[in-house]
Coordinates of C-alpha atoms in Angstrom, one line a residue:
Chain K
M196 CA 0.0 0.0 0.0
S197 CA 1.2 3.5 -0.8
A198 CA 2.4 5.7 2.0
Y199 CA 0.4 8.4 0.3
P200 CA -3.3 7.7 1.0
H201 CA -4.9 9.4 -1.9
Q202 CA -2.7 8.0 -4.6
A203 CA -5.3 5.7 -6.1
K204 CA -7.7 8.6 -6.6
L205 CA -5.0 10.7 -8.0
E206 CA -4.1 8.0 -10.6
R207 CA -7.5 8.7 -12.2
M208 CA -7.1 12.4 -12.2
T209 CA -5.3 14.1 -15.1
A210 CA -4.9 17.6 -13.7
V211 CA -4.2 18.6 -10.1
I212 CA -4.9 22.2 -10.8
E213 CA -7.3 23.8 -13.3
T214 CA -7.9 27.5 -13.5
T215 CA -10.4 29.2 -15.9
G216 CA -10.4 32.9 -16.4
L217 CA -8.8 33.4 -13.0
T218 CA -8.5 37.1 -12.1
K219 CA -7.3 38.8 -9.0
T220 CA -7.2 42.6 -8.7
Y221 CA -5.8 44.8 -6.0
G222 CA -7.3 48.1 -6.6
A223 CA -6.3 49.1 -10.1
V224 CA -3.6 46.4 -10.3
R225 CA -4.5 43.2 -12.0
A226 CA -2.2 40.6 -10.4
L227 CA -3.9 37.8 -12.4
D228 CA -5.6 38.6 -15.6
G229 CA -7.9 35.8 -16.8
L230 CA -5.4 33.0 -16.2
S231 CA -6.4 29.6 -17.7
L232 CA -4.0 26.9 -16.7
S233 CA -4.0 23.2 -16.3
I234 CA -1.3 21.5 -14.2
P235 CA -1.0 17.8 -14.8
R236 CA -0.7 15.2 -12.1
G237 CA 2.8 13.9 -11.3
G238 CA 6.3 15.3 -11.7
V239 CA 7.7 18.7 -10.9
Y240 CA 5.9 21.8 -12.4
G241 CA 7.7 25.1 -12.4
V242 CA 6.0 28.4 -12.3
L243 CA 8.2 31.2 -13.6
G244 CA 7.8 34.9 -14.1
P245 CA 9.3 38.2 -13.2
N246 CA 8.4 39.9 -9.9
G247 CA 4.7 40.9 -10.0
A248 CA 3.8 38.4 -12.7
G249 CA 1.2 36.7 -10.5
K250 CA 2.9 33.6 -9.3
S251 CA 2.5 34.2 -5.6
T252 CA -1.0 35.4 -6.1
L253 CA -1.9 32.1 -7.8
F254 CA -0.3 30.2 -4.9
R255 CA -2.2 32.2 -2.4
I256 CA -5.5 31.6 -4.1
L257 CA -4.7 27.9 -4.4
L258 CA -4.0 27.8 -0.6
G259 CA -7.2 29.7 0.3
L260 CA -5.2 32.7 1.7
I261 CA -7.0 35.1 -0.7
R262 CA -10.1 34.8 -2.9
P263 CA -10.0 35.4 -6.6
T264 CA -11.9 38.4 -8.0
A265 CA -13.2 36.3 -10.9
G266 CA -12.8 33.0 -12.5
E267 CA -12.7 29.4 -11.3
V268 CA -10.0 27.3 -9.8
R269 CA -10.1 23.6 -9.0
V270 CA -7.5 21.9 -6.9
L271 CA -7.4 18.1 -6.9
G272 CA -10.7 18.1 -8.6
Q273 CA -12.5 20.2 -5.9
H274 CA -13.0 23.9 -5.4
A275 CA -10.0 25.7 -3.9
G276 CA -10.5 26.3 -0.2
D277 CA -12.4 23.1 0.4
P278 CA -11.0 21.9 3.8
A279 CA -10.9 18.3 2.6
V280 CA -8.7 19.3 -0.3
M281 CA -6.6 21.6 1.7
R282 CA -5.6 18.8 4.0
R283 CA -4.0 17.1 1.0
I284 CA -1.7 20.1 0.2
G285 CA 1.6 20.9 1.6
S286 CA 3.0 24.3 1.0
M287 CA 5.8 26.8 1.7
I288 CA 5.1 30.3 0.5
E289 CA 8.2 32.6 0.5
T290 CA 10.7 32.3 3.4
P291 CA 8.7 30.7 6.2
R292 CA 8.6 32.2 9.6
F293 CA 7.9 30.3 12.8
P294 CA 7.3 31.3 16.5
P295 CA 10.9 32.1 17.5
Y296 CA 10.7 30.6 21.0
M297 CA 10.2 27.2 19.5
T298 CA 12.8 24.7 18.5
A299 CA 12.8 23.1 15.1
R300 CA 11.4 19.9 16.5
Q301 CA 8.7 21.8 18.4
V302 CA 7.7 23.6 15.3
L303 CA 7.0 20.3 13.5
E304 CA 5.3 18.9 16.6
W305 CA 3.0 22.0 16.8
L306 CA 2.2 21.8 13.1
A307 CA 1.6 18.0 13.3
L308 CA -1.0 18.8 16.0
A309 CA -2.5 21.6 14.0
H310 CA -2.8 19.3 11.0
G311 CA -4.1 16.3 12.9
A312 CA -1.1 14.3 11.7
K313 CA -0.5 12.2 14.7
D314 CA 1.7 9.8 12.9
A315 CA 4.0 12.4 11.3
A316 CA 7.6 11.1 11.3
I317 CA 9.1 14.2 12.7
D318 CA 12.6 12.9 13.3
A319 CA 12.7 11.3 9.8
W320 CA 11.8 14.6 8.2
L321 CA 14.3 16.6 10.2
D322 CA 16.9 14.1 9.0
R323 CA 15.6 14.3 5.4
V324 CA 16.0 18.1 5.3
G325 CA 19.4 18.0 7.1
L326 CA 18.2 19.6 10.4
T327 CA 18.9 16.7 12.8
E328 CA 21.7 18.5 14.6
A329 CA 19.7 21.7 14.9
A330 CA 16.5 19.9 15.9
N331 CA 16.6 21.2 19.5
R332 CA 17.8 24.7 18.7
R333 CA 15.3 27.6 18.8
V334 CA 14.4 28.9 15.4
R335 CA 15.2 32.5 16.3
G336 CA 18.8 31.7 15.6
F337 CA 18.2 30.0 12.2
S338 CA 19.6 31.2 8.9
V339 CA 17.3 31.8 6.0
G340 CA 18.5 28.5 4.5
M341 CA 17.7 26.6 7.7
L342 CA 14.2 28.2 7.8
Q343 CA 13.7 27.1 4.2
R344 CA 14.6 23.5 5.1
L345 CA 12.3 23.6 8.1
G346 CA 9.5 25.0 5.9
V347 CA 10.0 22.2 3.4
A348 CA 9.8 19.6 6.2
A349 CA 6.7 21.3 7.5
A350 CA 5.1 21.1 4.0
L351 CA 6.0 17.5 3.5
M352 CA 5.6 15.8 6.8
T353 CA 1.8 15.3 6.4
K354 CA 2.4 13.3 3.2
P355 CA 0.4 15.6 0.9
D356 CA -0.6 14.7 -2.6
L357 CA 0.3 18.1 -3.9
V358 CA 3.2 20.3 -2.7
I359 CA 3.5 24.0 -3.5
L360 CA 6.9 25.5 -2.9
D361 CA 7.6 29.2 -3.4
E362 CA 11.4 29.7 -3.8
P363 CA 12.4 26.6 -1.9
T364 CA 16.1 27.1 -2.4
S365 CA 16.2 30.8 -1.6
G366 CA 19.0 31.6 0.9
M367 CA 20.5 28.1 0.7
D368 CA 24.2 27.4 0.1
P369 CA 25.2 25.3 -3.0
P370 CA 25.2 22.0 -1.2
G371 CA 21.8 22.8 0.3
I372 CA 20.4 23.6 -3.1
Q373 CA 21.7 20.3 -4.5
E374 CA 20.2 18.4 -1.6
M375 CA 16.9 20.2 -2.0
R376 CA 16.9 19.4 -5.7
A377 CA 17.5 15.8 -5.0
L378 CA 14.7 15.8 -2.4
I379 CA 12.2 17.4 -4.7
R380 CA 13.0 14.9 -7.5
S381 CA 12.8 12.0 -5.2
L382 CA 9.4 13.1 -3.9
A383 CA 8.1 13.3 -7.4
D384 CA 9.8 10.2 -8.8
D385 CA 9.7 7.8 -5.8
D386 CA 6.6 9.0 -3.8
G387 CA 4.5 10.1 -6.7
V388 CA 3.9 13.6 -5.2
T389 CA 3.0 16.4 -7.6
I390 CA 5.2 19.4 -6.9
I391 CA 4.6 22.9 -8.1
L392 CA 7.4 25.3 -7.5
A393 CA 8.2 28.9 -8.2
S394 CA 11.8 30.1 -8.5
H395 CA 13.8 32.8 -10.0
Q396 CA 16.8 30.4 -10.3
L397 CA 16.1 29.4 -13.9
L398 CA 19.0 26.9 -14.1
E399 CA 17.6 25.1 -11.0
V400 CA 14.2 25.1 -12.6
Q401 CA 15.6 23.7 -15.8
R402 CA 17.3 20.9 -13.9
V403 CA 14.5 19.9 -11.6
C404 CA 11.2 20.6 -13.5
D405 CA 9.4 18.5 -16.0
R406 CA 7.1 21.2 -17.2
V407 CA 7.0 25.0 -16.7
A408 CA 4.6 27.8 -17.1
I409 CA 5.9 31.3 -17.7
F410 CA 3.8 34.1 -16.4
N411 CA 4.0 37.7 -17.5
R412 CA 1.7 40.5 -16.1
G413 CA -0.8 38.1 -14.7
T414 CA -1.2 36.1 -17.9
L415 CA 0.2 32.8 -19.2
A416 CA 3.0 33.6 -21.7
A417 CA 4.2 30.1 -22.4
E418 CA 3.6 26.6 -21.1
G419 CA 5.0 23.2 -21.8
K420 CA 7.7 20.6 -21.2
V421 CA 11.1 22.1 -20.5
S422 CA 12.6 20.0 -23.3
E423 CA 10.0 21.3 -25.8
L424 CA 10.4 24.9 -24.8
T425 CA 14.1 24.9 -24.9
A426 CA 14.1 22.8 -28.2
A427 CA 12.3 25.6 -29.9
G428 CA 15.5 27.6 -29.7
E429 CA 17.8 24.8 -30.7
R430 CA 20.8 25.8 -32.9
L431 CA 23.8 24.1 -34.6
R432 CA 27.0 25.3 -33.0
L433 CA 29.9 25.2 -35.5
S434 CA 33.6 25.6 -34.5
A435 CA 35.2 26.0 -37.9
T436 CA 37.6 28.1 -40.1
P437 CA 37.2 30.4 -41.8
L438 CA 34.1 31.7 -40.0
A439 CA 33.5 34.3 -42.8
K440 CA 32.6 31.5 -45.2
I441 CA 30.1 30.0 -42.9
M442 CA 28.5 33.5 -42.3
N443 CA 28.2 33.9 -46.1
V444 CA 26.5 30.5 -46.5
L445 CA 24.0 31.0 -43.6
G446 CA 23.3 34.7 -44.0
D447 CA 21.0 36.0 -41.3
K448 CA 20.6 32.5 -39.9
A449 CA 24.0 32.8 -38.3
T450 CA 25.2 34.5 -35.2
L451 CA 28.7 34.7 -33.8
D452 CA 29.2 33.0 -30.4
G453 CA 32.8 33.6 -29.4
D454 CA 35.0 31.7 -31.9
A455 CA 32.1 29.7 -33.2
V456 CA 28.9 30.2 -35.2
L457 CA 25.4 29.4 -34.1
A458 CA 23.2 28.3 -37.0
A459 CA 19.5 28.7 -36.5
I460 CA 18.3 25.9 -38.8
P461 CA 16.0 23.0 -38.5
R462 CA 17.7 19.8 -37.3
A463 CA 16.8 18.1 -40.6
E464 CA 18.9 20.6 -42.6
G465 CA 22.0 19.9 -40.5
P466 CA 23.7 17.2 -42.7
A467 CA 23.1 19.2 -45.9
L468 CA 24.6 22.3 -44.4
L469 CA 27.7 20.4 -43.2
R470 CA 28.2 18.9 -46.7
A471 CA 27.8 22.3 -48.3
L472 CA 30.4 23.8 -45.9
I473 CA 32.9 21.0 -46.6
E474 CA 32.4 21.5 -50.3
Q475 CA 33.2 25.2 -49.9
G476 CA 36.5 24.3 -48.2
V477 CA 35.4 25.0 -44.6
D478 CA 37.5 23.2 -42.0
I479 CA 35.0 22.0 -39.3
D480 CA 36.5 21.2 -35.9
E481 CA 33.2 20.5 -34.1
A482 CA 29.5 20.6 -34.9
R483 CA 26.9 20.0 -32.2
W484 CA 23.3 20.9 -31.5
V485 CA 22.8 23.2 -28.5
G486 CA 19.4 23.9 -27.0
A487 CA 18.3 27.3 -25.8
D488 CA 18.4 27.5 -22.0
L489 CA 15.4 28.3 -20.0
E490 CA 16.7 31.8 -19.4
S491 CA 16.6 32.6 -23.1
V492 CA 13.1 31.3 -23.3
F493 CA 12.1 33.2 -20.2
M494 CA 13.6 36.5 -21.5
A495 CA 11.9 36.0 -24.9
E496 CA 8.6 35.5 -23.3
T497 CA 8.8 38.2 -20.6
G498 CA 10.7 40.9 -22.5
P499 CA 14.4 41.6 -22.4
A500 CA 16.2 42.8 -19.4
R501 CA 17.7 46.3 -19.5
T502 CA 21.2 46.5 -21.0
D503 CA 24.2 47.6 -19.0
A504 CA 24.1 51.0 -20.8
Q505 CA 20.4 51.4 -19.9
V506 CA 21.0 50.6 -16.3
R507 CA 23.9 53.1 -16.1
E508 CA 21.8 55.7 -17.8
A509 CA 19.0 55.2 -15.4
L510 CA 21.4 55.5 -12.4
H511 CA 22.8 58.8 -13.7
A512 CA 19.3 60.1 -14.4
G513 CA 18.4 59.2 -10.8
Chain L
M209 CA -10.9 19.8 13.1
L210 CA -11.7 22.0 16.0
A211 CA -10.0 19.6 18.4
D212 CA -6.8 19.8 16.4
A213 CA -6.9 23.6 16.5
I214 CA -7.5 23.7 20.3
R215 CA -4.8 21.1 20.9
S216 CA -2.2 22.9 18.8
E217 CA -3.0 26.4 20.1
S218 CA -2.8 25.1 23.7
W219 CA 0.4 23.3 23.0
R220 CA 1.9 26.4 21.4
L221 CA 0.9 28.5 24.4
L222 CA 2.5 26.0 26.8
K223 CA 5.8 26.4 24.9
N224 CA 5.7 30.1 25.4
R225 CA 7.0 30.2 28.9
T226 CA 7.5 33.9 29.2
V227 CA 3.8 34.6 28.3
L228 CA 2.6 31.8 30.6
S229 CA 4.6 33.1 33.5
W230 CA 3.2 36.6 33.2
S231 CA -0.3 35.5 32.4
L232 CA -0.8 32.6 34.8
I233 CA 1.9 32.7 37.5
F234 CA 2.6 36.4 38.2
V235 CA -0.7 37.6 39.8
P236 CA -1.2 34.5 42.0
L237 CA 2.4 34.7 43.2
V238 CA 2.1 38.4 44.0
W239 CA -1.3 37.7 45.7
L240 CA 0.4 34.9 47.7
A241 CA 3.2 37.2 48.7
V242 CA 0.7 39.9 49.8
L243 CA -1.2 37.3 51.9
I244 CA 2.0 36.0 53.5
G245 CA 3.1 39.6 54.2
G246 CA -0.3 40.2 55.8
A247 CA 0.1 37.1 57.9
V248 CA 3.5 38.2 59.1
I249 CA 2.2 41.6 60.1
D250 CA -0.8 39.9 61.9
A251 CA 1.7 37.7 63.8
K252 CA 3.5 40.8 65.0
V253 CA 0.2 42.3 66.1
D254 CA -0.7 39.1 67.9
R255 CA 2.7 39.1 69.7
M256 CA 2.0 42.7 70.8
A257 CA -1.5 41.7 71.9
D258 CA -0.1 38.9 74.0
Q259 CA 1.5 41.6 76.2
L260 CA -2.0 43.2 76.9
P261 CA -4.3 42.1 79.6
P262 CA -6.6 39.3 78.4
Q263 CA -9.8 41.4 78.8
L264 CA -8.5 43.8 76.2
T265 CA -7.9 41.2 73.5
S266 CA -10.5 39.2 71.6
A267 CA -10.4 35.4 71.4
R268 CA -8.4 34.0 68.5
A269 CA -10.9 32.5 66.1
A270 CA -10.1 29.6 63.7
L271 CA -9.4 30.5 60.1
D272 CA -12.5 29.7 57.9
L273 CA -11.3 28.4 54.6
D274 CA -14.8 28.4 53.2
Q275 CA -15.0 32.1 53.6
T276 CA -11.5 32.5 52.1
L277 CA -12.5 30.5 49.1
L278 CA -15.8 32.4 48.6
S279 CA -14.1 35.7 49.1
A280 CA -11.4 34.8 46.6
A281 CA -14.1 33.6 44.1
G282 CA -15.8 37.0 44.5
Q283 CA -12.6 38.8 43.6
L284 CA -11.6 36.6 40.6
A285 CA -12.5 39.1 38.0
N286 CA -10.2 41.7 39.5
P287 CA -8.4 44.1 37.2
A288 CA -4.9 42.8 38.0
L289 CA -5.7 39.2 37.1
L290 CA -7.7 40.3 34.1
A291 CA -4.9 42.5 32.7
F292 CA -2.3 39.8 33.0
L293 CA -4.6 37.2 31.5
L294 CA -5.1 39.6 28.6
I295 CA -1.3 39.4 28.0
G296 CA -1.7 35.7 27.2
A297 CA -4.9 36.2 25.3
A298 CA -3.4 39.0 23.1
T299 CA -0.4 36.8 22.4
V300 CA -2.5 33.9 21.3
F301 CA -4.9 35.9 19.2
S302 CA -2.2 37.9 17.4
S303 CA 0.6 35.4 17.2
D304 CA -0.1 34.2 13.7
Y305 CA -0.2 37.8 12.4
R306 CA 2.9 38.7 14.3
W307 CA 5.0 35.7 13.2
E308 CA 3.4 35.4 9.8
T309 CA 2.3 31.8 10.5
W310 CA -1.3 31.9 9.3
R311 CA 0.0 30.5 6.0
L312 CA 1.3 27.4 7.7
I313 CA -2.1 26.4 9.2
T314 CA -4.9 28.0 7.2
A315 CA -4.4 25.4 4.4
R316 CA -5.3 22.5 6.6
N317 CA -8.2 23.7 8.7
S318 CA -11.2 25.9 8.3
R319 CA -11.0 29.5 9.4
P320 CA -13.8 29.2 12.0
N321 CA -12.0 26.2 13.5
L322 CA -8.7 28.2 13.6
I323 CA -10.3 31.1 15.5
M324 CA -12.3 28.8 17.8
G325 CA -9.1 26.9 18.5
K326 CA -7.5 30.1 19.7
V327 CA -10.6 30.9 21.8
G328 CA -10.6 27.4 23.3
A329 CA -6.9 27.6 24.2
V330 CA -7.4 31.0 25.8
K331 CA -10.4 29.9 27.8
L332 CA -8.4 26.9 29.1
M333 CA -5.6 29.3 30.1
T334 CA -8.2 31.5 31.8
L335 CA -9.6 28.6 33.8
A336 CA -6.1 27.7 34.8
G337 CA -5.4 31.4 35.8
L338 CA -8.6 31.6 37.9
A339 CA -7.8 28.2 39.6
L340 CA -4.3 29.3 40.4
F341 CA -5.6 32.5 41.9
L342 CA -7.9 30.5 44.1
A343 CA -5.1 28.1 45.0
A344 CA -2.9 31.1 46.0
A345 CA -5.7 32.4 48.2
L346 CA -6.1 29.0 49.9
L347 CA -2.4 28.5 50.3
G348 CA -2.1 32.0 51.7
A349 CA -4.8 31.3 54.3
A350 CA -3.1 28.0 55.2
I351 CA 0.2 29.7 55.7
K352 CA -1.5 32.4 57.7
G353 CA -2.9 29.7 59.9
V354 CA 0.5 28.2 60.5
V355 CA 2.2 31.6 61.1
L356 CA -0.6 32.7 63.6
D357 CA -1.0 29.3 65.1
R358 CA -4.7 29.2 64.3
D359 CA -6.9 26.2 63.5
L360 CA -8.1 25.9 59.9
V361 CA -11.8 25.1 59.3
F362 CA -13.1 23.8 56.0
R363 CA -16.7 22.7 55.9
F364 CA -17.5 23.2 52.2
G365 CA -21.2 22.2 52.1
G366 CA -23.7 22.1 49.2
E367 CA -24.8 25.7 49.6
E368 CA -21.2 27.0 49.7
A369 CA -20.3 24.9 46.8
L370 CA -23.2 26.3 44.7
T371 CA -22.3 29.9 45.6
F372 CA -18.7 29.2 44.9
G373 CA -19.5 27.5 41.5
L374 CA -21.8 30.4 40.5
L375 CA -19.2 33.0 41.5
F376 CA -16.5 31.2 39.6
L377 CA -18.7 30.9 36.5
L378 CA -19.7 34.5 36.7
A379 CA -16.0 35.6 37.0
F380 CA -15.1 33.4 34.0
V381 CA -17.9 34.9 31.9
R382 CA -16.8 38.4 32.9
V383 CA -13.1 37.7 31.9
V384 CA -14.3 36.0 28.6
Q385 CA -16.0 39.3 27.7
F386 CA -12.7 41.1 27.7
L387 CA -11.0 38.2 25.9
M388 CA -13.6 38.5 23.1
L389 CA -12.8 42.2 22.8
S390 CA -9.2 41.3 22.6
L391 CA -9.9 38.7 19.8
L392 CA -11.9 41.2 17.8
T393 CA -9.2 43.8 18.2
A394 CA -6.5 41.4 17.2
V395 CA -8.4 40.3 14.0
L396 CA -9.2 43.9 13.0
T397 CA -5.8 45.5 13.8
R398 CA -3.4 42.4 13.5
S399 CA -1.6 44.0 16.5
Q400 CA -0.7 42.4 19.8
L401 CA -0.4 45.7 21.6
A402 CA -3.9 46.8 20.4
A403 CA -5.3 43.4 21.4
L404 CA -3.9 44.0 24.9
F405 CA -4.8 47.6 25.5
V406 CA -8.1 48.2 23.7
P407 CA -10.1 45.9 26.0
L408 CA -8.4 47.5 29.0
V409 CA -9.2 51.0 27.8
V410 CA -12.8 49.9 27.1
G411 CA -13.0 48.4 30.6
V412 CA -11.6 51.6 32.2
A413 CA -13.9 53.8 30.2
Q414 CA -17.0 51.7 31.1
A415 CA -16.0 51.8 34.8
F416 CA -15.8 55.6 34.6
L417 CA -19.0 56.1 32.4
V418 CA -21.1 53.9 34.6
T419 CA -20.7 56.4 37.4
L420 CA -22.4 59.0 35.1
A421 CA -25.5 56.8 34.7
P422 CA -27.4 58.4 37.6
I423 CA -27.0 61.8 35.9
L424 CA -29.0 60.4 33.0
G425 CA -31.5 59.1 35.4
W426 CA -30.6 55.4 34.9
S427 CA -30.5 53.3 38.0
A428 CA -28.1 50.3 38.4
A429 CA -30.9 47.9 37.6
D430 CA -32.1 49.7 34.4
W431 CA -31.7 47.8 31.2
Q432 CA -29.7 50.7 29.6
T433 CA -27.2 50.6 32.4
L434 CA -26.9 46.8 32.4
L435 CA -26.6 46.5 28.6
L436 CA -24.2 49.3 28.1
F437 CA -22.0 48.5 31.1
P438 CA -21.4 44.8 31.5
G439 CA -19.4 45.6 34.7
A440 CA -22.7 46.7 36.3
A441 CA -24.3 43.5 35.1
Y442 CA -21.5 41.5 36.6
E443 CA -21.9 43.4 40.0
A444 CA -25.7 42.9 39.9
L445 CA -25.3 39.2 39.4
K446 CA -22.6 38.9 42.0
T447 CA -24.9 40.6 44.5
V448 CA -27.7 38.2 43.6
I449 CA -25.5 35.2 44.0
L450 CA -24.3 36.4 47.4
G451 CA -27.9 36.9 48.4
G452 CA -27.8 40.6 48.9
V453 CA -30.6 41.5 46.5
P454 CA -34.1 42.6 47.5
T455 CA -36.9 40.6 46.0
A456 CA -38.3 43.6 44.3
V457 CA -35.2 44.0 42.2
L458 CA -35.3 40.4 41.3
Q459 CA -38.8 40.7 40.1
D460 CA -37.8 43.5 37.9
G461 CA -36.0 41.1 35.7
V462 CA -32.5 42.3 36.5
V463 CA -31.0 38.9 36.4
L464 CA -32.2 38.3 32.9
R465 CA -31.0 41.6 31.7
A466 CA -27.6 41.2 33.3
V467 CA -27.2 37.7 31.8
A468 CA -28.2 39.1 28.4
S469 CA -25.7 41.9 28.8
L470 CA -22.8 39.5 29.6
A471 CA -23.8 37.2 26.8
L472 CA -24.1 40.0 24.2
W473 CA -20.8 41.5 25.2
S474 CA -19.2 38.1 24.6
L475 CA -21.1 36.9 21.6
V476 CA -21.1 40.1 19.5
P477 CA -17.3 40.7 19.5
F478 CA -16.7 36.9 18.9
S479 CA -19.2 36.8 16.0
L480 CA -17.7 40.0 14.4
A481 CA -14.2 38.6 14.7
L482 CA -15.3 35.3 13.1
W483 CA -17.1 37.1 10.3
W484 CA -14.2 39.4 9.6
F485 CA -11.5 36.7 9.8
S486 CA -13.5 34.4 7.4
R487 CA -13.1 37.1 4.7
Q488 CA -9.7 38.4 5.7
D489 CA -6.7 38.5 3.3
L490 CA -4.1 36.5 5.1
S491 CA -1.4 36.7 2.4
K492 CA 0.1 39.6 4.3
E493 CA 0.0 38.9 8.0

């Protein structure tokens, strides 16, 4: 029998989250603007977007902390805010805070009582997030990274079917980030938990997520498998001499990348291009397909960042 | 589940030793110290009296613990105990705003349960505080008996038990009134200081304003006085319990109005707090 009690029901469910026309306004500000999104069951789902894109607002609605202005949202097949559904969700929104007079173990004992989780394996979870040695220390002395770990343990110890993590690696050192990544993957792969996480660390998201949604100004800018999104920007990287000849052959499909050329062509045209270049006397040292990273996709969908010159100009103007 | 909410709030309060010390221990300890100090002074007076001719001194009576207990029960809703109980209440009611921990618990329990869990924990704390005050009074009397070398008499019969029970219940209801004001203030302002001071200010204002009631032509038994000033309702009921009320006043329905006043002053703030909290944006504690 699975350690996760609702697993069988989840097997029959295709989407854990479904929103239709979800809108949330704060005065004149539209934090979410008619968002329609379906998050499939299983795996790790990344929610990306610049600050103010609506990620945290979506999470807060999912967790019943705020109510949407319009639209519908279903969580695990039920209306968001349904207590029966809420008990199947674990969450950590931003850097968690805890009563400072409590130790790490006491925090988990308190939350286990609050959640009615009498069988919560508190010591096992403290161990799993690397807080065994700090278990009896008061949380008022904890670093941000330690608070994050404790927050993750608090989110997971009730064996939820769905876990929502907002910036789970914020404030963590590199080994901590690596451990957290492994923990998230193991929960998704071994325990069958669906994990939704938001992060600004795009490399981490690319490494750990199966699918991502990119938000921009409260709307869905892009959604899909990480491999599919990054494949759309796939290019052939050629280290060869002379570069000028390659540039002539490819025209505006070529861009310089250090001492190599990136050719924006479909994968099927690769062999023909290589033959053509060899016939023209180009000496090819290396040719390999490189995918676009998630950062490129993100920037393409949300608009470019300001250039160094623009930042300097803004500083001088200020 | 409501039981989970009460259990977790009570457990959290138990771990907050500073607040527990101030809310539960401080006033009974001070009261005990005052009683012991009084006993020591009485002992000195007794020693001085020993040197007087016997016809000038009264016989030393035994100490009546029944009266001690009933007297203490009549003083349970005293301002000092109330103020320090409010420290604990304000802490419980505002803690999740202060430490930004609503987000940890709202997802797994209904909002009414969460609020009622806090109220349940604070009521348990209040019962403990009242019991400790009574224990301090009894202990003080026992110590006085030892210091003065007096016999202790305890014949707690059915009538005394009923009077004591009613006084205890009345004091509890009176304290709960202030706790509900604290709850409403905490939910509206999200501030621990406000949750502590607003009920105290309201209490002081009512105590002052009730003295102006006769100017308006309202007697202590009038419904306006009783409904506007729950302190007057509390005093009226206490007098009834202690048997000091003329039948004419009882026939006037004073008991009913006083009970209604105490109930309203508890239920209205609680209901408002519950209603507001159910709609409150908790994304920014």
